[in-house]
Amino acid sequence: MPLEPNGFVQLFMSPTESEVILSQQGLRLIPLGQWVHLGPSGTKLRQHKFAELRLGPWQQHNTHGPVSPNDWLREKDFTYKKLRALLSDARHDCVFFPNEFQHYAYLPREIGESVEDWQTRCIYNSCVWYYQHCHAMVPVIMVTEREEIIQRYSNETEGVYVLSFKNYLETFWPDLKAAKELYDSVRQALFERETDSRESNGKEYQEHLPLEVLEAGIKSGRYKQVSQRRQSMAQTICSELTMNLAMQGVLSVNKHRSQMEAFVRLQGLAGKDSDLQSDVLIHGNKARNRAIHGDVVAVEILPKCDWKGRIGALCEREADERAVDTQSEVMMTGRNTNSGKNAQKVLVTPWDYRIPKIRISTQQAEALQDFRVVVRIDSWESSSLYPNGHFVRALGRIGDLEAEIATILVENSISMNPFSEAQLAEMPSNSPENPWRVAPEQCDRQDLRETHLVFSIDPIGCEDVDDALSIRALKSGHLELGVHIADVTHFVQPNSYTDMEAKTRATTYYLADRRFDMLPHILSADLCSLLGGVDRYAVSVMWELDSATYEIGRVWYGRTIIRSSYKLSYEVAQQLLDGNLEPLGTEPELKSLSQDSIQLDRLLWAIRKLTEVAQAVRSRRDMHGALELEGVEVRVQLGEEHSIDDLVPKQPLQVHETIAECMILANHWVAKKIWESYPQQALLRLHPPPRQEFFKELKESAQAKGFLIDTRTNKTLADSLDKANDPSDPLVNRLLRAMATQAMSNAQYFSTGSYTEDLFYHYGLALDKYTHFTSPIRRYADIIVHKLLLAAINDGPREPLLGNKDLEELCRHINSRNRAAQHCQKQSTELFQCMFFRDKDPESDQRCICDAIIYSIRTNGVLLFIPR
Amino acid sequence: MAGLELLSDQGYRVDGRKAGELRKIQARMGVFAQADGSAYMEQGNTKALAVVYGPHEIRGSRAKTLHDRAVVNCQYSMATFSTGERKRRPHGDRTSTEMTLHLKQTFEAAILTQLYPRSQIDIYVQILQADGGNYCTCVNAATLAVIDAGIPMRDYVCASSSGFIEDTPLADLSYVEESAGGPYLSLALLPKSEQIALLEMNSRLHEDHLERVMDAASKACKDVYAVLEQVVRDHLQEVSALVGDRGAA
């Protein structure tokens, strides 16, 4: 067919689920309210297939998915979620067309017509309508897998083509081998699944219960039917459990004994039912009954006398956990068994050992030996020991640095494509020929360039300087402390491509040897970054402080123009603070100061004053019970060409604390301000108090050394941690602090409309309101907070703020991305640690031997604390 | 478990309306010859019939007589076939008594009762098909019937409902949306003076949202007003044309 991909409307449709996607370049010219219709969902497998194909890189630039979810389609359905994500992300250019509500696209159902046929007819009719709507200028393609549809409709209307998926790929994307392979892999998996289901052999697992039975059981809290059919297999660790109680929870597999032990953390019910405080233990693979880490499962607690319980059924696979349970990295094992044609079945071993081995069939088994590959789990038949999956793509050879990093990224579902042209086109330029300048219309900003001495303190080599500080004495005798934050919202327009991309990324990802920026380089390292000696836009918070007590008086928020005078590093700032003027000679930025003693004195005074203020603020927070926690971070010192020179633990300096305290102060005041202005839709950050049972280990360890740890409130915990100091062994205190850190729950973003005010408390910092405001270059939450703050002080263009529900959804997204970023950072550091030690000989190399403290003994091992 | 999605991401409601959109309104005046005034009203699938008698002398006990104004007597009923489940609905059950009372309050506020001392005006409404917003449809139908009867009113009384789902105020709720259990506010408005004849809300709603929900409801009332006025004008034109014809003949 002499068709070209450009200028066509392409409509994808898989027959069973009748989902449709139209795609065409430049569809945005056509008014909104376009497209078609999504019908009943078919097998899970098919849904995965199409979702995946659609999201492939080859379609990113021109996919328009006009899809309307049928109203009965469940919200948790996999496809539905994917579609929603697709539609909500403007980068995919997907449009929603409710054809059932469109006068000309609607067709009434005929008597005796099956739903499926009717929907197919509707979709086809919509295509024809769209074709005519575009004055027959744009050919429309409908893609389906069902032969009879192709035969029936392909010749009906000129300009509307009906193709099979295979045909479509071959015609329009002949160069995309990856797509073809993926398609074949899915086809293969589908085909085998059909054949497999026919030959039912001996069952390895019990069948899952139908959903209705489950729902009824969960609702009533009883599971009579189930208990009769199932005999007890596993034990529970709960002591006083009611018999036959059915519960719902999230399965988490034990890290240390993934084969045998898994726990179910109960959802919600625990509070209602005071008996059930604890998690439920699922013992053995049989009892786990094909559930995978992260699944939502229903469990049945078995009679107390047996100490047993087991998984009744798999409720649903949480789509959020997809990355872990369906896209696991796998390593090929040697077990290949031939099965017909030239496709081979192979078992792959997931990177995450909590996930069982997966059987896939592929034609390239040999080529993939010892490779990291991505596979997707499709199904797990009760007759099979292993789940079935299909091969998606290969990442690289095992042990290769790039492949391993790619693995970490996929495992945390981070996809990092470079910024697209459309996104970069939105960026202002800053080149030597055409330097970026402060626009004259920005004169309503407060100009601090002449009046304030502004400087920034950051780690060495930092490019994205979010924050700068200033302090000066006012005529009234008060002090004025200023925190100036890069004004990212000035450059990133809401709902622009850059904004969308930043929202998706949510944060900058720091790996041990590289980073993935949230914003394009021109913003993050140049125009937004508060570099020394250049004019920059900022959003500032300025406090008037009493010069003796440092009590906070008036607070001013607003947009400003600043020029940072010095860009210091922590180390240099610390030296200056200690009175060591050595860096003046070595740092090029400070050279001028060695001649100019007035300027030097101003800077030294400012740093000293800042430190004093920070100490005062800190001690006020300490009185309310702020915690000082120990976290050992290792920095990888990289030499030339990615060789690893050494592993260095980070050294805490006094200036670190000063800067941190100023940022906390700014965040706190901004949080107060936006909460007052928008009590229903402010984005804040809370830190829930930890669960008391997590402190057990800490208490026991402290007791062994003769200390008592009081964990009732953060104040008592902070005090007792301070007291637990063994003068002869300073490590004890560090260890205890590290253990307390481990017991903490994670802080999270939330929308104030979703919680009551008493839950806003930040446990670790001992503040009633807290948010993130100070790093908009690398955190999306801060951008939202900036928007809120600017709206609250009536500055900047009025744009609709996010409502509570949207904000809450965004918060969940940001939280999950933040967790991914943390895991990713940790895993990459671990990777480098491993690589560092891999080449060292433990016998000869001093660095491989050091002292450690055993702080806990488990049934299958010990946990160590390495002080270095 | 996910319930029915009452408002999709794209902003469509279950029946395809946008958040502020009304259901289709169709109405006819003067459907009965023997009554002083009558009207038939459809709002989507909710259908109501209203009949007005009076003003006439007080019937029954004379004790009810008011010396300075007319007594407004309302009666609300639902046809046995009006709901999904066929059910005999006796007069005087709790819901219909309440509805009767609400109607009475509404029309006492709107009709210029002081013009007819010591007399009585009867308003009978019946729901033929119930699909949400029964009260509103009844009020709108009764307004038309009162106008048809030629009884002077301060203004049209227009009623509409609104709800609040997923941070969005929805206008003119259908039965499905009503029964989802969210806040439900019905408002009877005298649109020109923007005076409220009746305001009722059930279920909890944060006070921050109340204003938006009220705005949605009053906007819906004004939209209803536009339709009702058109119906009345069309009806008058039709009737006067008939009269004119007769006069010419």
mmCIF file of C-alpha atoms in Angstrom, chain A residues 33 69 71 74-76 80 84 87 96 98 101 215 679-680 803-805, chain B residues 1-5 8-10 12-16 166-167 206 208-209:
data_model
loop_
_atom_site.group_PDB
_atom_site.id
_atom_site.type_symbol
_atom_site.label_atom_id
_atom_site.label_comp_id
_atom_site.label_asym_id
_atom_site.label_seq_id
_atom_site.Cartn_x
_atom_site.Cartn_y
_atom_site.Cartn_z
ATOM 1 C CA GLY A 33 -13.557 16.308 21.262
ATOM 2 C CA PRO A 69 -13.123 4.066 28.589
ATOM 3 C CA ASP A 71 -18.090 3.232 32.023
ATOM 4 C CA ARG A 74 -12.888 -0.942 36.372
ATOM 5 C CA GLU A 75 -10.653 1.773 37.530
ATOM 6 C CA LYS A 76 -7.981 -0.590 38.602
ATOM 7 C CA TYR A 80 -7.575 1.636 31.847
ATOM 8 C CA ARG A 84 -5.520 7.381 31.599
ATOM 9 C CA LEU A 87 -4.378 10.770 27.970
ATOM 10 C CA PHE A 96 -10.259 11.571 23.995
ATOM 11 C CA PRO A 98 -16.504 10.121 23.530
ATOM 12 C CA PHE A 101 -21.937 11.146 23.137
ATOM 13 C CA GLU A 215 -15.491 -9.601 47.843
ATOM 14 C CA PRO A 679 -6.143 25.446 53.559
ATOM 15 C CA GLN A 680 -7.638 22.925 51.147
ATOM 16 C CA GLY A 803 -7.593 21.157 43.296
ATOM 17 C CA ASN A 804 -7.234 18.928 46.295
ATOM 18 C CA LYS A 805 -7.835 15.727 44.385
ATOM 19 C CA MET B 1 -13.568 -1.404 44.649
ATOM 20 C CA ALA B 2 -14.087 1.237 42.142
ATOM 21 C CA GLY B 3 -17.630 2.407 41.886
ATOM 22 C CA LEU B 4 -19.223 3.999 38.932
ATOM 23 C CA GLU B 5 -17.171 6.858 37.638
ATOM 24 C CA SER B 8 -14.584 11.068 33.937
ATOM 25 C CA ASP B 9 -11.151 12.623 33.613
ATOM 26 C CA GLN B 10 -12.300 14.317 30.495
ATOM 27 C CA TYR B 12 -18.019 13.907 31.099
ATOM 28 C CA ARG B 13 -20.750 12.670 33.364
ATOM 29 C CA VAL B 14 -22.340 9.267 33.119
ATOM 30 C CA ASP B 15 -24.965 10.443 30.672
ATOM 31 C CA GLY B 16 -22.496 12.428 28.604
ATOM 32 C CA GLU B 166 -14.576 15.025 42.824
ATOM 33 C CA ASP B 167 -14.095 18.660 43.636
ATOM 34 C CA HIS B 206 -17.363 21.375 53.646
ATOM 35 C CA ASP B 208 -15.531 26.089 51.714
ATOM 36 C CA HIS B 209 -17.270 24.383 48.843
#
